[in-house]
Amino acid sequence: MIPLYKPYMPELPEMDGVLHSGALAYGKWAREFENKIAEYIGVKHVLYTNSYSNAWQVLLRTLGIEAGDEVIATPMSCLQSTMPFAQAGLKVVWADIAPRYGILDPESVRSMITPRTKLICNYHFCGYPGYVDEINEIGKEKGIVVIDDCIEAFGAKYKGKVMGNVGTPVSIFNFQTVRLPNTIEGGALVFEDDELYRKAVIIRDLGINRSIFRDANGEISAACDISIPSVNATPSDVNGYIGCCQMNDIDGLLAKQASNAKQWECKLIDMPSLIDFIHRDGTEPNYWVCGLLSSKKEADMKMFKDQGYACSAVHLPNTYYSVFGKQAMPKGVEEFYNKFIALPSGWWL
């Protein structure tokens, strides 16, 4: 069976030297990976973390989000994206999606806003960019922070710009095993605001300001106060080195994914049950998967599997999970879920 997901791992010629360098913690290679990601996206700063979940913890603390605050999100999301809200004691309010594309619907978002709304999480489903300008405009109008959740969307483009550099206040990325790039485990944050970035650097590292942490004798200095509840989210140089090697190959890998998706589109254009593929004008998905809508989802999934191709709906609507409280499944989510199929389009095809 050709898999839907598969971890990529390049040659790692300097790994033995990294492992025996005596400097395994956050250092040269982790900083270099941050620089490579920043250059690729076209931003000043990238904050690399040791996991995507910890990236969320750093982000929520940086923004001052507290238990009881409301976040608007789509239930058509990866559980990795939504569980941090439950962990932080936030009230998750499910907005609907555009059933043609699987992405957050701006008008539904607007209708869900209350005085307690502190965040809007714009999830870019399976690497297909959503309604960026429309949702950012709602955030500006209402004074609510908007986050581009690019857990599956590294390298995707919106109106010609790489995700992470499309005018959204904050973006979050995942570098877990089946993403591109992957550092085995990891995440990253991009802030438009420099002051928020500097605050996040401190929060990522147990609240420590490393520039004053030690005195002239190398001892921990009492002058360095720890004033913000923080996390231990600094990544290792081992993971950073893997990320650097992956970035050397990223353009070719993403191009291969796009080429494979286009081949699927040509191959399936006459499939009787095909409604359409889910990409839309003005966007360039990274084709983490090739997404389509089918009027006979179960039969078509069996057909693809019989032909040797793994396929899936990828995510279960999070309305099924009691941890988020009882809420009805929005109509657009139900319609999309009943039709969506993801086919493999990765570099291994």
XYZ file of C-alpha atoms in Angstrom, residues 89-329:
241
model
C -8.668 25.973 30.023
C -9.956 28.008 27.077
C -13.508 27.803 25.838
C -13.397 26.608 22.239
C -16.164 27.971 20.033
C -16.580 26.037 16.801
C -17.149 28.130 13.696
C -18.286 26.598 10.419
C -16.214 25.996 7.313
C -16.704 26.561 3.609
C -17.867 23.056 2.614
C -16.303 23.410 -0.822
C -12.788 23.886 0.601
C -12.665 22.750 4.242
C -11.440 26.141 5.474
C -12.797 28.510 8.119
C -15.784 30.546 6.927
C -15.357 34.296 7.673
C -19.053 35.026 8.160
C -19.418 32.152 10.587
C -16.408 33.479 12.516
C -17.982 36.921 12.708
C -21.231 35.474 14.056
C -19.402 33.629 16.868
C -17.600 36.635 18.372
C -18.482 37.608 21.937
C -16.871 40.018 24.435
C -14.850 37.035 25.735
C -13.304 36.177 22.341
C -9.537 36.621 22.540
C -8.278 34.506 19.609
C -9.281 33.426 16.129
C -7.386 30.369 14.909
C -7.366 30.265 11.102
C -6.517 26.632 10.341
C -5.215 26.000 6.824
C -6.625 22.551 6.221
C -4.171 19.942 4.896
C -1.916 22.629 3.429
C -4.662 24.487 1.520
C -4.584 28.198 2.499
C -7.836 29.603 3.817
C -9.495 33.013 3.786
C -6.533 35.004 5.083
C -7.468 38.610 4.243
C -11.100 38.236 5.231
C -10.401 36.747 8.656
C -7.517 39.133 9.345
C -9.872 42.027 8.603
C -12.354 40.692 11.174
C -9.539 40.484 13.724
C -8.473 44.081 13.078
C -12.044 45.349 13.201
C -12.825 43.587 16.494
C -9.401 43.915 18.148
C -8.919 40.139 18.293
C -5.619 38.375 17.606
C -5.692 36.111 14.544
C -3.358 33.116 14.299
C -2.533 31.346 11.057
C -2.320 27.689 12.027
C 0.075 26.304 9.417
C 0.478 22.898 11.041
C 0.169 21.282 7.589
C 0.864 24.332 5.421
C 4.608 25.024 5.407
C 5.560 26.349 1.971
C 1.984 26.952 0.858
C 1.324 30.363 -0.682
C -1.480 32.901 -0.482
C -1.622 35.545 -3.217
C 1.983 34.751 -4.092
C 3.331 35.072 -0.546
C 4.573 32.208 1.604
C 2.410 31.371 4.610
C 3.886 33.041 7.668
C 4.348 36.260 5.695
C 0.802 37.086 4.603
C -0.078 39.865 7.051
C -1.386 37.759 9.933
C -0.212 38.832 13.437
C 1.002 35.354 14.432
C 1.724 32.121 12.554
C 2.477 28.694 13.974
C 4.210 25.758 12.255
C 4.767 22.069 12.956
C 7.953 20.117 12.153
C 6.784 16.729 13.412
C 7.721 13.543 11.533
C 5.279 13.593 8.609
C 5.610 17.334 7.889
C 8.012 19.106 5.574
C 10.472 20.017 6.847
C 10.556 17.665 9.823
C 12.970 17.821 12.729
C 11.464 14.592 14.158
C 9.672 16.854 16.635
C 9.396 20.623 16.681
C 7.369 23.736 16.064
C 7.869 27.401 15.314
C 6.248 30.804 15.785
C 6.355 33.916 13.627
C 5.291 37.244 15.150
C 4.705 40.445 13.209
C 5.300 42.406 16.407
C 8.963 42.525 17.513
C 8.109 43.039 21.167
C 5.951 39.903 21.235
C 8.810 37.980 19.630
C 11.248 39.150 22.324
C 8.784 38.212 25.039
C 8.297 34.769 23.478
C 12.072 34.173 23.452
C 12.058 34.590 27.236
C 8.976 32.428 27.759
C 10.440 29.625 25.616
C 13.407 29.412 28.008
C 11.849 29.138 31.496
C 11.479 32.920 31.726
C 15.247 33.456 31.567
C 16.881 36.487 29.963
C 20.117 34.816 28.886
C 21.925 38.141 28.385
C 21.946 38.752 32.168
C 21.438 35.232 33.548
C 25.048 34.798 34.685
C 27.402 37.217 36.366
C 31.055 37.955 35.528
C 32.122 34.798 37.413
C 29.739 32.573 35.451
C 27.358 32.135 38.384
C 23.593 32.513 38.119
C 22.896 36.150 38.827
C 20.287 37.398 41.294
C 19.888 40.387 38.958
C 18.048 38.155 36.493
C 14.507 37.986 37.834
C 12.121 35.280 36.639
C 8.777 37.071 36.464
C 6.700 35.226 33.844
C 5.337 31.663 34.172
C 7.143 29.966 31.311
C 7.993 26.647 29.682
C 11.083 24.668 28.718
C 10.655 24.705 24.950
C 14.143 25.283 23.553
C 15.011 22.722 20.840
C 18.209 20.704 20.657
C 21.004 21.152 18.147
C 20.420 17.567 16.978
C 16.919 18.462 15.827
C 18.139 21.771 14.461
C 20.789 20.037 12.356
C 18.202 17.660 10.893
C 16.047 20.662 10.039
C 18.927 22.440 8.301
C 19.571 19.401 6.116
C 15.877 19.144 5.278
C 15.748 22.787 4.228
C 18.457 22.098 1.653
C 15.938 19.871 -0.145
C 12.671 21.678 0.574
C 12.071 23.305 -2.818
C 12.451 20.036 -4.695
C 10.247 18.145 -2.246
C 7.418 20.671 -2.444
C 7.687 20.794 -6.246
C 7.403 17.000 -6.348
C 4.266 17.119 -4.191
C 2.661 19.686 -6.491
C 3.564 17.625 -9.566
C 2.070 14.485 -8.053
C -1.151 16.306 -7.173
C -1.468 17.606 -10.732
C -1.076 14.043 -12.003
C -3.946 12.961 -9.757
C -6.091 15.755 -11.170
C -5.390 14.630 -14.724
C -5.961 10.969 -13.884
C -9.275 11.524 -12.059
C -10.843 14.268 -14.141
C -13.413 11.839 -15.608
C -14.181 9.965 -12.383
C -18.027 9.982 -12.280
C -18.262 10.646 -8.532
C -15.703 13.476 -8.513
C -17.229 16.760 -7.370
C -13.962 18.705 -7.546
C -10.500 19.147 -6.070
C -10.364 21.519 -3.100
C -7.769 24.088 -4.170
C -8.996 27.587 -5.008
C -7.799 30.568 -7.026
C -5.201 32.844 -5.432
C -3.608 30.056 -3.419
C -0.820 27.533 -3.947
C -1.259 24.558 -1.601
C 1.817 22.660 -0.501
C -0.073 19.465 -1.386
C 0.746 17.705 1.841
C -2.091 15.573 0.490
C -4.157 15.812 -2.671
C -7.664 16.691 -1.511
C -10.874 16.055 -3.411
C -14.620 15.882 -2.839
C -16.562 12.788 -3.849
C -20.294 12.076 -4.039
C -19.492 8.432 -3.190
C -16.827 8.780 -0.541
C -16.878 5.292 0.970
C -16.982 3.515 -2.404
C -14.189 5.667 -3.794
C -11.998 5.170 -0.745
C -12.379 1.418 -1.146
C -11.516 1.741 -4.850
C -8.311 3.686 -4.122
C -7.263 1.236 -1.427
C -7.943 -1.709 -3.723
C -5.609 -0.038 -6.229
C -2.899 0.178 -3.562
C -3.246 3.818 -2.476
C -3.836 4.693 1.167
C -6.483 7.376 1.547
C -8.304 9.026 4.416
C -10.508 11.852 5.643
C -7.382 12.813 7.674
C -9.141 14.441 10.649
C -12.290 13.585 12.586
C -14.382 16.697 13.303
C -13.442 17.719 16.831
C -17.101 18.076 17.773
C -16.933 14.346 18.501
C -14.539 14.954 21.410
C -16.155 15.628 24.775
C -13.046 17.417 26.080
C -14.202 20.540 24.204
C -17.734 20.522 25.609
C -20.951 19.678 23.849
C -21.504 21.642 20.642
C -23.411 20.697 17.521
C -21.461 19.898 14.372
